[in-house]
Amino acid sequence: MKRTGLLAAVPEGPRGRLMELSREVSFPAGTRIFEEGGKANRFWVIRSGSVSLDIHVPGRRAVVVETLGPGRLLGWSWVCPPHEWHLGAEATSQVRAWEFDAAEVLSLCERDPELDHALLSYVVEVIGRRLRAARTRLLDLYGPYGSEPEP
Amino acid sequence: MTVPLPYRVVSNRAETSDTRTIELCPVGEALPSFSPGQFAMVYAFGVGEIPVSVAGLRDGTLTHTVRRVGAVSRALCEAAPGTWVGVRGPFGTGWDLSAADGGDLLVVAGGIGLAPLRPLVRAALSSPGGRGRLNVLIGARTPEDLLYREELGGWGRPYCGVTVDRAGPGWSGHVGVVTTLLDQAAFSPRETTAFVCGPEVMIRATARELLHRGVPAERVRVSLERNMHCATGHCGHCQLGPLLLCRDGPVVGYDQAASLLAVREL
Ligand SMILES: Cc1cc2nc3c(=O)[nH]c(=O)nc-3n(C[C@H](O)[C@H](O)[C@H](O)COP(=O)(O)OP(=O)(O)OC[C@H]3O[C@@H](n4cnc5c(N)ncnc54)[C@H](O)[C@@H]3O)c2cc1C
Ligand code: FES
């Protein structure tokens, strides 16, 4: 399988050490993988299928804000306190993924600066990308006045 | 052609709640033929004239998809079959499909930006030529804002993906900005030509992501929108730096557009 996302970003040596900590898991379509505010003690790299990220809106059904597909990192809230999920996640189709225990990975990172650097650089890039995407969407891009010039 | 010729609205149908596709037929003399990405100046009598891209080309008829944002676009959206309008054109550089020969073809559209790309996709499908894979990525605000729904199934070999900003009940597809679909598309960046049209923020975000993945800047072709008035390179309304977009655009390479798009407008 062609490597994309996290596994492509981490060099071979540290990738091997990271993968030793992985477990193969699968989620049937419709499974709630985690809930907003829950303890963020794991993360996943999606191998196949797709996962929607949603946000709870009082009195309404959860609003989907993003969809993740193969190769993408699912979950980054384990990196920094308060270690709680920012969003909820649901499998929108049958999902196969590698699952990692955050505590095990963080403790390996303490002993393995090469992995620590590669993994955290990747996670920071992902957070940056998702922040950019969120900001772009806040502009209500494709709306009727989306292409108005700046005031 | 700088003098408007009379065209008759032959059909007008709703695409979405604020967007309609109209088909125009020459009343007498016809304009020279348009190519994908070019635009016409369409005049709603007594209201005004606006630039509108060709969204479909069939011998003699011109198809436009128009979103209602102000007086003229409203008049066009409301023009019943039989109504006469004035049309000038063809104007602009258009999408150069042959630029994609020898490589993969990536079409990225945001919102109404899909309209000018439709003739390009159709041309690519009807003349496979020496090109590689065709990927079509479409971003819309909501599932209800998606254009040409019934056609999309036949687009994109190997991939045609749609993503929306806001999903409603019943939408099980992709949610997020259009660049997130790039992971699903199959293309070799160095040999890819990308054609991108949509709001300028979306164009910038898409172009940056493509460059980051290794698509050469001059192979990222973007269509830029500015206020147009004469469309013949005389009035200067459509100026962007050294370019007059009615004449040198609307399609330009990102190698040229990048620095111009970074300039704040006054
Ligand atoms: C080369 C080119 C090709 C174009 N192709 C198409 C096309 O295929 N279909 C189409 O619907 N439009 C297209 N447009 C945009 C279209 O020309 C404008 O929407 C139109 O000029 C608006 O005129 P109006 O009189 O209806 O609105 P105005 O009264 O001029 O504007 C009303 C309000 O809408 C805002 N507005 C104007 N234009 C836009 C816009 N494009 N998007 C969002 N808000 C806007 C204005 O800022 C204003 O607040 C194209 C523009 C160019 C330059
Ligand atoms: S619209 Fe007049 S110069 Fe371009």
Short mmCIF file of C-alpha atoms and ligand atoms in Angstrom, two decimals:
data_model
loop_
_atom_site.label_atom_id
_atom_site.label_comp_id
_atom_site.label_asym_id
_atom_site.label_seq_id
_atom_site.Cartn_x
_atom_site.Cartn_y
_atom_site.Cartn_z
CA MET A 1 0.00 0.00 0.00
CA LYS A 2 1.26 3.49 -0.87
CA ARG A 3 2.09 5.50 2.22
CA THR A 4 0.40 8.85 2.63
CA GLY A 5 -0.09 11.26 5.50
CA LEU A 6 1.51 10.46 8.83
CA LEU A 7 3.25 7.27 7.72
CA ALA A 8 4.79 9.03 4.72
CA ALA A 9 5.96 11.93 6.89
CA VAL A 10 7.82 9.82 9.47
CA PRO A 11 11.18 8.46 8.23
CA GLU A 12 11.60 4.72 7.93
CA GLY A 13 13.52 4.01 11.17
CA PRO A 14 11.22 5.81 13.59
CA ARG A 15 8.21 4.68 11.54
CA GLY A 16 9.11 1.08 12.20
CA ARG A 17 9.41 1.72 15.94
CA LEU A 18 6.08 3.57 15.92
CA MET A 19 4.31 0.81 13.98
CA GLU A 20 5.41 -1.76 16.58
CA LEU A 21 3.00 -0.01 18.93
CA SER A 22 0.10 -0.12 16.49
CA ARG A 23 -2.94 -2.38 16.58
CA GLU A 24 -5.16 -3.07 13.62
CA VAL A 25 -8.76 -2.14 14.35
CA SER A 26 -11.94 -1.77 12.39
CA PHE A 27 -15.17 0.11 12.97
CA PRO A 28 -18.46 -0.72 11.28
CA ALA A 29 -20.23 2.21 9.60
CA GLY A 30 -22.06 4.30 12.18
CA THR A 31 -19.69 3.60 15.09
CA ARG A 32 -18.99 6.59 17.34
CA ILE A 33 -15.21 6.42 17.64
CA PHE A 34 -14.93 9.20 20.20
CA GLU A 35 -17.04 11.98 21.69
CA GLU A 36 -16.31 15.64 22.21
CA GLY A 37 -14.90 16.25 25.69
CA GLY A 38 -13.95 12.58 26.15
CA LYS A 39 -10.47 11.53 27.24
CA ALA A 40 -8.09 11.79 24.29
CA ASN A 41 -5.83 8.85 25.00
CA ARG A 42 -5.58 7.29 21.55
CA PHE A 43 -5.20 8.16 17.92
CA TRP A 44 -5.60 6.40 14.60
CA VAL A 45 -4.23 6.40 11.10
CA ILE A 46 -7.06 5.56 8.70
CA ARG A 47 -6.29 2.76 6.24
CA SER A 48 -9.61 2.60 4.45
CA GLY A 49 -13.07 4.06 4.79
CA SER A 50 -13.98 7.51 6.02
CA VAL A 51 -14.65 9.22 9.31
CA SER A 52 -16.68 12.36 9.89
CA LEU A 53 -15.74 14.84 12.59
CA ASP A 54 -18.64 16.61 14.23
CA ILE A 55 -19.43 19.22 16.78
CA HIS A 56 -22.28 19.15 19.25
CA VAL A 57 -24.89 21.88 18.85
CA PRO A 58 -27.38 22.11 21.74
CA GLY A 59 -30.88 21.13 20.70
CA ARG A 60 -29.80 19.92 17.25
CA ARG A 61 -28.13 16.93 15.77
CA ALA A 62 -24.34 17.09 15.66
CA VAL A 63 -22.96 19.14 12.75
CA VAL A 64 -20.33 17.48 10.60
CA VAL A 65 -17.38 19.81 10.04
CA GLU A 66 -14.89 17.64 8.23
CA THR A 67 -14.43 14.20 6.70
CA LEU A 68 -11.18 12.23 6.89
CA GLY A 69 -10.15 9.50 4.47
CA PRO A 70 -7.32 6.97 3.99
CA GLY A 71 -3.86 8.00 5.20
CA ARG A 72 -5.18 10.77 7.41
CA LEU A 73 -4.49 11.14 11.10
CA LEU A 74 -7.60 10.80 13.24
CA GLY A 75 -7.18 12.66 16.53
CA TRP A 76 -4.52 15.08 17.71
CA SER A 77 -5.99 16.20 21.04
CA TRP A 78 -3.78 13.66 22.86
CA VAL A 79 -0.73 15.83 22.07
CA CYS A 80 -1.48 18.67 24.45
CA PRO A 81 -3.48 19.30 27.62
CA PRO A 82 -6.29 19.06 28.53
CA HIS A 83 -6.14 15.81 26.47
CA GLU A 84 -9.83 15.95 25.63
CA TRP A 85 -11.36 15.48 22.20
CA HIS A 86 -12.23 18.76 20.51
CA LEU A 87 -14.73 17.07 18.19
CA GLY A 88 -16.69 13.87 17.95
CA ALA A 89 -15.84 11.21 15.35
CA GLU A 90 -18.09 8.73 13.56
CA ALA A 91 -17.29 6.08 10.98
CA THR A 92 -19.30 6.97 7.87
CA SER A 93 -18.38 3.72 6.18
CA GLN A 94 -16.60 0.56 7.30
CA VAL A 95 -13.26 1.86 8.60
CA ARG A 96 -9.97 0.01 8.98
CA ALA A 97 -7.26 1.82 10.91
CA TRP A 98 -4.08 1.50 12.89
CA GLU A 99 -4.72 2.41 16.48
CA PHE A 100 -2.08 3.85 18.79
CA ASP A 101 -2.14 4.33 22.54
CA ALA A 102 -1.12 7.95 23.17
CA ALA A 103 0.69 7.27 26.46
CA GLU A 104 2.78 4.50 24.86
CA VAL A 105 3.65 6.70 21.90
CA LEU A 106 4.52 9.70 24.07
CA SER A 107 6.74 7.55 26.27
CA LEU A 108 8.47 6.12 23.17
CA CYS A 109 8.94 9.70 21.94
CA GLU A 110 10.73 10.59 25.18
CA ARG A 111 13.29 7.89 24.41
CA ASP A 112 13.38 8.48 20.65
CA PRO A 113 14.05 12.12 19.70
CA GLU A 114 13.96 11.30 15.97
CA LEU A 115 10.43 9.93 16.24
CA ASP A 116 9.43 12.72 18.61
CA HIS A 117 10.50 15.35 16.11
CA ALA A 118 8.97 13.70 13.05
CA LEU A 119 5.67 12.89 14.75
CA LEU A 120 5.17 16.25 16.42
CA SER A 121 6.17 18.16 13.27
CA TYR A 122 3.55 16.19 11.39
CA VAL A 123 0.89 16.78 14.03
CA VAL A 124 1.64 20.52 14.06
CA GLU A 125 1.29 20.56 10.28
CA VAL A 126 -2.06 18.77 10.53
CA ILE A 127 -3.29 21.22 13.16
CA GLY A 128 -2.14 24.10 10.94
CA ARG A 129 -3.88 22.65 7.92
CA ARG A 130 -7.13 22.10 9.80
CA LEU A 131 -6.94 25.61 11.25
CA ARG A 132 -6.49 27.04 7.75
CA ALA A 133 -9.38 24.96 6.45
CA ALA A 134 -11.60 26.12 9.32
CA ARG A 135 -10.74 29.76 8.68
CA THR A 136 -11.36 29.42 4.96
CA ARG A 137 -14.75 27.91 5.64
CA LEU A 138 -15.60 30.67 8.12
CA LEU A 139 -15.51 33.05 5.16
CA ASP A 140 -18.58 31.22 3.88
CA LEU A 141 -16.64 30.90 0.67
CA TYR A 142 -19.16 29.79 -1.86
CA GLY A 143 -21.94 32.00 -0.48
CA PRO A 144 -23.48 34.81 -2.52
CA TYR A 145 -21.03 37.42 -1.30
CA GLY A 146 -18.08 35.14 -0.91
CA SER A 147 -16.07 36.72 -3.67
CA GLU A 148 -16.59 40.31 -2.65
CA PRO A 149 -13.36 42.26 -2.43
CA GLU A 150 -12.02 43.06 1.03
CA PRO A 151 -13.47 46.27 2.49
CA MET B 1 -17.36 40.82 -31.65
CA THR B 2 -17.80 44.14 -29.85
CA VAL B 3 -21.36 44.91 -30.95
CA PRO B 4 -24.07 42.96 -29.10
CA LEU B 5 -26.11 40.60 -31.22
CA PRO B 6 -29.66 39.68 -30.29
CA TYR B 7 -30.11 36.23 -28.76
CA ARG B 8 -33.31 34.63 -27.57
CA VAL B 9 -33.70 32.71 -24.34
CA VAL B 10 -34.80 29.22 -25.38
CA SER B 11 -34.84 27.63 -21.96
CA ASN B 12 -34.37 28.62 -18.36
CA ARG B 13 -34.18 26.07 -15.60
CA ALA B 14 -33.31 26.12 -11.92
CA GLU B 15 -30.00 24.61 -10.83
CA THR B 16 -30.24 25.67 -7.17
CA SER B 17 -32.29 28.16 -5.17
CA ASP B 18 -30.30 31.14 -6.48
CA THR B 19 -28.78 29.83 -9.69
CA ARG B 20 -30.32 29.13 -13.09
CA THR B 21 -29.06 27.79 -16.39
CA ILE B 22 -30.24 29.64 -19.47
CA GLU B 23 -29.82 28.62 -23.06
CA LEU B 24 -29.52 31.31 -25.73
CA CYS B 25 -30.06 30.99 -29.45
CA PRO B 26 -29.12 33.66 -32.04
CA VAL B 27 -32.07 35.57 -33.42
CA GLY B 28 -30.17 36.37 -36.63
CA GLU B 29 -26.43 36.37 -37.08
CA ALA B 30 -24.52 34.20 -34.58
CA LEU B 31 -21.33 35.08 -32.70
CA PRO B 32 -18.11 33.24 -33.54
CA SER B 33 -17.84 30.02 -31.54
CA PHE B 34 -16.63 30.12 -27.93
CA SER B 35 -14.09 27.81 -26.39
CA PRO B 36 -14.20 26.48 -22.80
CA GLY B 37 -13.31 29.15 -20.23
CA GLN B 38 -14.17 32.09 -22.44
CA PHE B 39 -16.93 34.49 -21.51
CA ALA B 40 -19.65 36.59 -23.09
CA MET B 41 -20.95 40.03 -22.16
CA VAL B 42 -24.67 39.48 -21.77
CA TYR B 43 -26.96 42.49 -21.82
CA ALA B 44 -30.38 42.40 -20.19
CA PHE B 45 -32.21 45.17 -22.01
CA GLY B 46 -32.90 48.19 -19.84
CA VAL B 47 -30.96 46.75 -16.90
CA GLY B 48 -27.30 46.34 -17.86
CA GLU B 49 -24.56 44.08 -19.07
CA ILE B 50 -22.42 41.54 -17.18
CA PRO B 51 -19.66 39.07 -18.02
CA VAL B 52 -20.85 35.45 -17.91
CA SER B 53 -18.80 32.38 -18.77
CA VAL B 54 -19.96 29.79 -21.24
CA ALA B 55 -21.21 26.79 -19.32
CA GLY B 56 -22.11 24.74 -22.38
CA LEU B 57 -21.50 24.86 -26.09
CA ARG B 58 -23.73 23.24 -28.62
CA ASP B 59 -23.81 24.32 -32.25
CA GLY B 60 -25.17 27.82 -32.26
CA THR B 61 -26.60 27.86 -28.74
CA LEU B 62 -24.85 29.36 -25.75
CA THR B 63 -25.47 28.02 -22.26
CA HIS B 64 -24.84 30.15 -19.19
CA THR B 65 -25.29 29.34 -15.54
CA VAL B 66 -26.02 32.52 -13.64
CA ARG B 67 -26.16 33.16 -9.92
CA ARG B 68 -28.47 35.88 -8.78
CA VAL B 69 -26.41 38.47 -6.89
CA GLY B 70 -27.62 41.83 -8.20
CA ALA B 71 -29.76 43.62 -10.76
CA VAL B 72 -28.42 42.19 -14.02
CA SER B 73 -27.90 38.64 -12.86
CA ARG B 74 -31.42 38.72 -11.39
CA ALA B 75 -32.85 39.91 -14.72
CA LEU B 76 -31.07 37.07 -16.53
CA CYS B 77 -32.24 34.50 -13.98
CA GLU B 78 -35.80 35.73 -14.44
CA ALA B 79 -35.69 35.90 -18.26
CA ALA B 80 -38.48 33.66 -19.52
CA PRO B 81 -38.10 31.67 -22.75
CA GLY B 82 -38.68 34.04 -25.65
CA THR B 83 -36.97 37.01 -23.96
CA TRP B 84 -34.34 38.76 -26.07
CA VAL B 85 -30.92 39.66 -24.67
CA GLY B 86 -27.82 41.18 -26.28
CA VAL B 87 -24.62 39.15 -26.39
CA ARG B 88 -21.03 40.16 -27.21
CA GLY B 89 -18.10 37.78 -27.40
CA PRO B 90 -16.23 35.53 -27.31
CA PHE B 91 -13.84 37.15 -24.85
CA GLY B 92 -10.88 35.99 -22.81
CA THR B 93 -8.13 33.42 -22.89
CA GLY B 94 -10.07 30.30 -21.94
CA TRP B 95 -8.80 26.97 -20.62
CA ASP B 96 -6.16 25.53 -22.89
CA LEU B 97 -6.96 21.82 -22.77
CA SER B 98 -3.98 20.95 -24.96
CA ALA B 99 -1.71 22.24 -22.14
CA ALA B 100 -2.66 19.05 -20.31
CA ASP B 101 -1.48 16.76 -23.11
CA GLY B 102 1.02 14.21 -21.97
CA GLY B 103 -0.05 14.38 -18.33
CA ASP B 104 -2.88 14.15 -15.84
CA LEU B 105 -5.72 16.63 -15.73
CA LEU B 106 -7.04 18.05 -12.48
CA VAL B 107 -10.16 20.21 -12.42
CA VAL B 108 -10.95 22.01 -9.16
CA ALA B 109 -14.15 24.03 -8.81
CA GLY B 110 -15.72 26.05 -6.03
CA GLY B 111 -19.37 27.14 -6.14
CA ILE B 112 -20.42 28.81 -9.39
CA GLY B 113 -16.81 28.27 -10.55
CA LEU B 114 -17.99 24.90 -11.80
CA ALA B 115 -19.93 26.65 -14.61
CA PRO B 116 -16.91 27.74 -16.70
CA LEU B 117 -15.22 24.39 -16.05
CA ARG B 118 -18.10 22.28 -17.33
CA PRO B 119 -17.26 22.74 -21.04
CA LEU B 120 -13.66 21.85 -20.25
CA VAL B 121 -14.65 18.60 -18.53
CA ARG B 122 -16.99 17.76 -21.39
CA ALA B 123 -14.27 18.49 -23.95
CA ALA B 124 -11.80 16.31 -22.04
CA LEU B 125 -14.31 13.45 -21.89
CA SER B 126 -15.21 13.66 -25.55
CA SER B 127 -11.62 13.86 -26.79
CA PRO B 128 -9.44 11.76 -24.46
CA GLY B 129 -6.40 12.61 -26.64
CA GLY B 130 -2.94 12.02 -25.23
CA ARG B 131 -3.87 12.91 -21.68
CA GLY B 132 -3.69 10.83 -18.55
CA ARG B 133 -6.14 10.68 -15.69
CA LEU B 134 -9.00 13.14 -15.25
CA ASN B 135 -9.85 14.12 -11.68
CA VAL B 136 -12.67 16.54 -10.92
CA LEU B 137 -12.92 18.04 -7.43
CA ILE B 138 -15.95 20.10 -6.56
CA GLY B 139 -16.68 22.21 -3.49
CA ALA B 140 -20.14 23.57 -2.77
CA ARG B 141 -21.59 25.42 0.17
CA THR B 142 -24.31 22.88 0.91
CA PRO B 143 -25.57 19.80 -0.95
CA GLU B 144 -28.45 21.94 -2.26
CA ASP B 145 -25.97 24.36 -3.88
CA LEU B 146 -24.44 21.70 -6.08
CA LEU B 147 -24.69 22.40 -9.83
CA TYR B 148 -25.25 19.87 -12.63
CA ARG B 149 -26.04 17.07 -10.19
CA GLU B 150 -27.42 14.72 -12.80
CA GLU B 151 -24.26 15.01 -14.92
CA LEU B 152 -21.55 14.49 -12.31
CA GLY B 153 -21.83 10.69 -12.29
CA GLY B 154 -20.22 10.50 -15.73
CA TRP B 155 -17.34 12.86 -14.91
CA GLY B 156 -13.90 12.15 -13.61
CA ARG B 157 -11.87 9.19 -14.71
CA PRO B 158 -10.81 7.90 -12.24
CA TYR B 159 -12.26 10.35 -9.75
CA CYS B 160 -15.01 12.93 -9.36
CA GLY B 161 -15.44 14.05 -5.78
CA VAL B 162 -17.81 16.49 -4.16
CA THR B 163 -17.39 18.11 -0.77
CA VAL B 164 -19.68 20.55 1.00
CA ASP B 165 -19.05 23.17 3.66
CA ARG B 166 -22.22 22.37 5.54
CA ALA B 167 -23.93 19.02 5.38
CA GLY B 168 -27.63 18.73 5.96
CA PRO B 169 -29.61 15.70 7.06
CA GLY B 170 -29.37 13.05 4.39
CA TRP B 171 -25.90 14.01 3.17
CA SER B 172 -23.49 11.14 3.67
CA GLY B 173 -20.77 12.54 1.42
CA HIS B 174 -17.63 14.48 2.14
CA VAL B 175 -17.54 17.62 4.33
CA GLY B 176 -14.68 20.11 4.31
CA VAL B 177 -12.77 22.42 2.00
CA VAL B 178 -12.19 21.29 -1.57
CA THR B 179 -8.43 20.82 -1.06
CA THR B 180 -9.11 17.90 1.28
CA LEU B 181 -10.32 15.92 -1.76
CA LEU B 182 -6.82 16.02 -3.23
CA ASP B 183 -5.86 13.00 -1.12
CA GLN B 184 -8.45 10.94 -2.97
CA ALA B 185 -7.39 12.02 -6.46
CA ALA B 186 -4.84 10.00 -8.43
CA PHE B 187 -2.36 12.19 -10.30
CA SER B 188 1.38 12.64 -10.76
CA PRO B 189 1.99 16.21 -9.61
CA ARG B 190 4.93 17.00 -11.89
CA GLU B 191 2.99 15.94 -14.99
CA THR B 192 -0.34 17.43 -13.98
CA THR B 193 -2.13 20.44 -15.36
CA ALA B 194 -4.69 21.89 -12.96
CA PHE B 195 -7.60 24.13 -13.92
CA VAL B 196 -9.02 26.00 -10.94
CA CYS B 197 -12.04 28.29 -10.70
CA GLY B 198 -13.95 29.60 -7.71
CA PRO B 199 -13.79 32.37 -5.15
CA GLU B 200 -10.34 33.91 -4.93
CA VAL B 201 -9.63 32.62 -1.40
CA MET B 202 -10.40 29.11 -2.62
CA ILE B 203 -8.16 29.61 -5.67
CA ARG B 204 -5.27 30.70 -3.46
CA ALA B 205 -5.71 27.84 -1.00
CA THR B 206 -5.95 25.31 -3.83
CA ALA B 207 -2.98 26.70 -5.76
CA ARG B 208 -0.78 26.70 -2.65
CA GLU B 209 -1.69 23.12 -1.86
CA LEU B 210 -0.98 22.04 -5.46
CA LEU B 211 2.39 23.80 -5.47
CA HIS B 212 3.20 22.15 -2.13
CA ARG B 213 2.46 18.78 -3.73
CA GLY B 214 4.77 19.54 -6.64
CA VAL B 215 2.53 20.78 -9.45
CA PRO B 216 4.56 23.46 -11.30
CA ALA B 217 3.07 26.96 -10.84
CA GLU B 218 2.66 27.59 -14.56
CA ARG B 219 0.65 24.37 -14.83
CA VAL B 220 -1.84 25.63 -12.28
CA ARG B 221 -4.28 27.58 -14.44
CA VAL B 222 -6.69 29.81 -12.53
CA SER B 223 -9.62 31.94 -13.67
CA LEU B 224 -9.83 35.37 -12.08
CA GLU B 225 -12.86 37.58 -11.78
CA ARG B 226 -12.74 41.35 -11.84
CA ASN B 227 -15.35 43.95 -12.66
CA MET B 228 -15.60 44.13 -16.39
CA HIS B 229 -17.01 46.86 -18.46
CA CYS B 230 -15.80 47.01 -22.06
CA ALA B 231 -14.25 43.50 -22.24
CA THR B 232 -12.10 44.77 -25.10
CA GLY B 233 -9.05 45.99 -23.23
CA HIS B 234 -9.89 49.69 -23.34
CA CYS B 235 -11.56 50.89 -20.17
CA GLY B 236 -9.16 49.46 -17.58
CA HIS B 237 -11.91 48.27 -15.18
CA CYS B 238 -10.57 44.75 -15.08
CA GLN B 239 -6.96 45.65 -14.41
CA LEU B 240 -4.91 43.41 -12.11
CA GLY B 241 -1.34 44.69 -11.96
CA PRO B 242 0.02 44.61 -15.50
CA LEU B 243 -2.88 42.46 -16.75
CA LEU B 244 -6.19 43.45 -18.24
CA LEU B 245 -8.17 40.37 -17.29
CA CYS B 246 -10.74 40.70 -20.08
CA ARG B 247 -7.92 40.41 -22.60
CA ASP B 248 -5.02 38.65 -20.81
CA GLY B 249 -7.37 36.51 -18.69
CA PRO B 250 -9.62 35.47 -17.13
CA VAL B 251 -7.48 32.29 -17.23
CA VAL B 252 -3.85 32.88 -16.24
CA GLY B 253 -1.04 30.75 -14.86
CA TYR B 254 -0.47 30.83 -11.12
CA ASP B 255 3.18 31.70 -11.73
CA GLN B 256 1.83 35.03 -12.94
CA ALA B 257 -1.21 35.34 -10.67
CA ALA B 258 0.38 34.51 -7.29
CA SER B 259 2.13 37.81 -6.67
CA LEU B 260 -0.79 39.81 -8.06
CA LEU B 261 -3.27 38.08 -5.77
CA ALA B 262 -1.15 38.92 -2.75
CA VAL B 263 -1.59 42.65 -3.40
CA ARG B 264 -4.31 44.21 -1.31
CA GLU B 265 -6.91 46.03 -3.27
CA LEU B 266 -7.57 49.68 -2.55
C1 LIG C 1 -14.91 36.58 -16.66
C2 LIG C 1 -16.10 36.46 -15.77
C3 LIG C 1 -16.95 35.37 -15.88
C4 LIG C 1 -18.08 35.26 -15.06
N1 LIG C 1 -18.88 34.16 -15.20
C5 LIG C 1 -19.99 34.05 -14.45
C6 LIG C 1 -20.88 32.95 -14.59
O1 LIG C 1 -20.67 32.06 -15.41
N2 LIG C 1 -21.98 32.91 -13.80
C7 LIG C 1 -22.25 33.88 -12.88
O2 LIG C 1 -23.27 33.79 -12.19
N3 LIG C 1 -21.43 34.92 -12.71
C8 LIG C 1 -20.32 35.05 -13.48
N4 LIG C 1 -19.50 36.13 -13.32
C9 LIG C 1 -19.85 37.11 -12.29
C10 LIG C 1 -20.90 38.04 -12.78
O3 LIG C 1 -20.37 38.82 -13.83
C11 LIG C 1 -21.33 38.95 -11.62
O4 LIG C 1 -22.01 38.20 -10.69
C12 LIG C 1 -22.21 40.05 -12.12
O5 LIG C 1 -21.39 41.02 -12.73
C13 LIG C 1 -23.02 40.70 -11.03
O6 LIG C 1 -23.78 41.73 -11.62
P1 LIG C 1 -25.18 42.19 -11.06
O7 LIG C 1 -25.57 43.43 -11.77
O8 LIG C 1 -26.14 41.08 -11.07
O9 LIG C 1 -24.86 42.49 -9.58
P2 LIG C 1 -24.28 43.85 -8.97
O10 LIG C 1 -25.44 44.76 -8.72
O11 LIG C 1 -23.13 44.32 -9.74
O12 LIG C 1 -23.79 43.25 -7.60
C14 LIG C 1 -24.68 42.97 -6.53
C15 LIG C 1 -23.93 42.44 -5.33
O13 LIG C 1 -23.35 41.19 -5.62
C16 LIG C 1 -21.97 41.22 -5.40
N5 LIG C 1 -21.39 40.47 -6.46
C17 LIG C 1 -21.19 40.87 -7.71
N6 LIG C 1 -20.64 39.89 -8.40
C18 LIG C 1 -20.49 38.85 -7.58
C19 LIG C 1 -19.99 37.55 -7.72
N7 LIG C 1 -19.50 37.09 -8.85
N8 LIG C 1 -20.03 36.72 -6.67
C20 LIG C 1 -20.52 37.16 -5.50
N9 LIG C 1 -20.98 38.38 -5.31
C21 LIG C 1 -20.98 39.22 -6.33
C22 LIG C 1 -21.58 42.64 -5.46
O14 LIG C 1 -20.42 42.86 -4.67
C23 LIG C 1 -22.78 43.31 -4.89
O15 LIG C 1 -22.75 43.33 -3.49
C24 LIG C 1 -18.36 36.25 -14.10
C25 LIG C 1 -17.52 37.35 -13.98
C26 LIG C 1 -16.40 37.46 -14.80
C27 LIG C 1 -15.52 38.64 -14.65
S1 FES C 2 -13.07 45.40 -19.07
FE1 FES C 2 -12.38 47.22 -20.01
S2 FES C 2 -10.27 46.84 -20.12
FE2 FES C 2 -11.03 44.97 -19.42
#
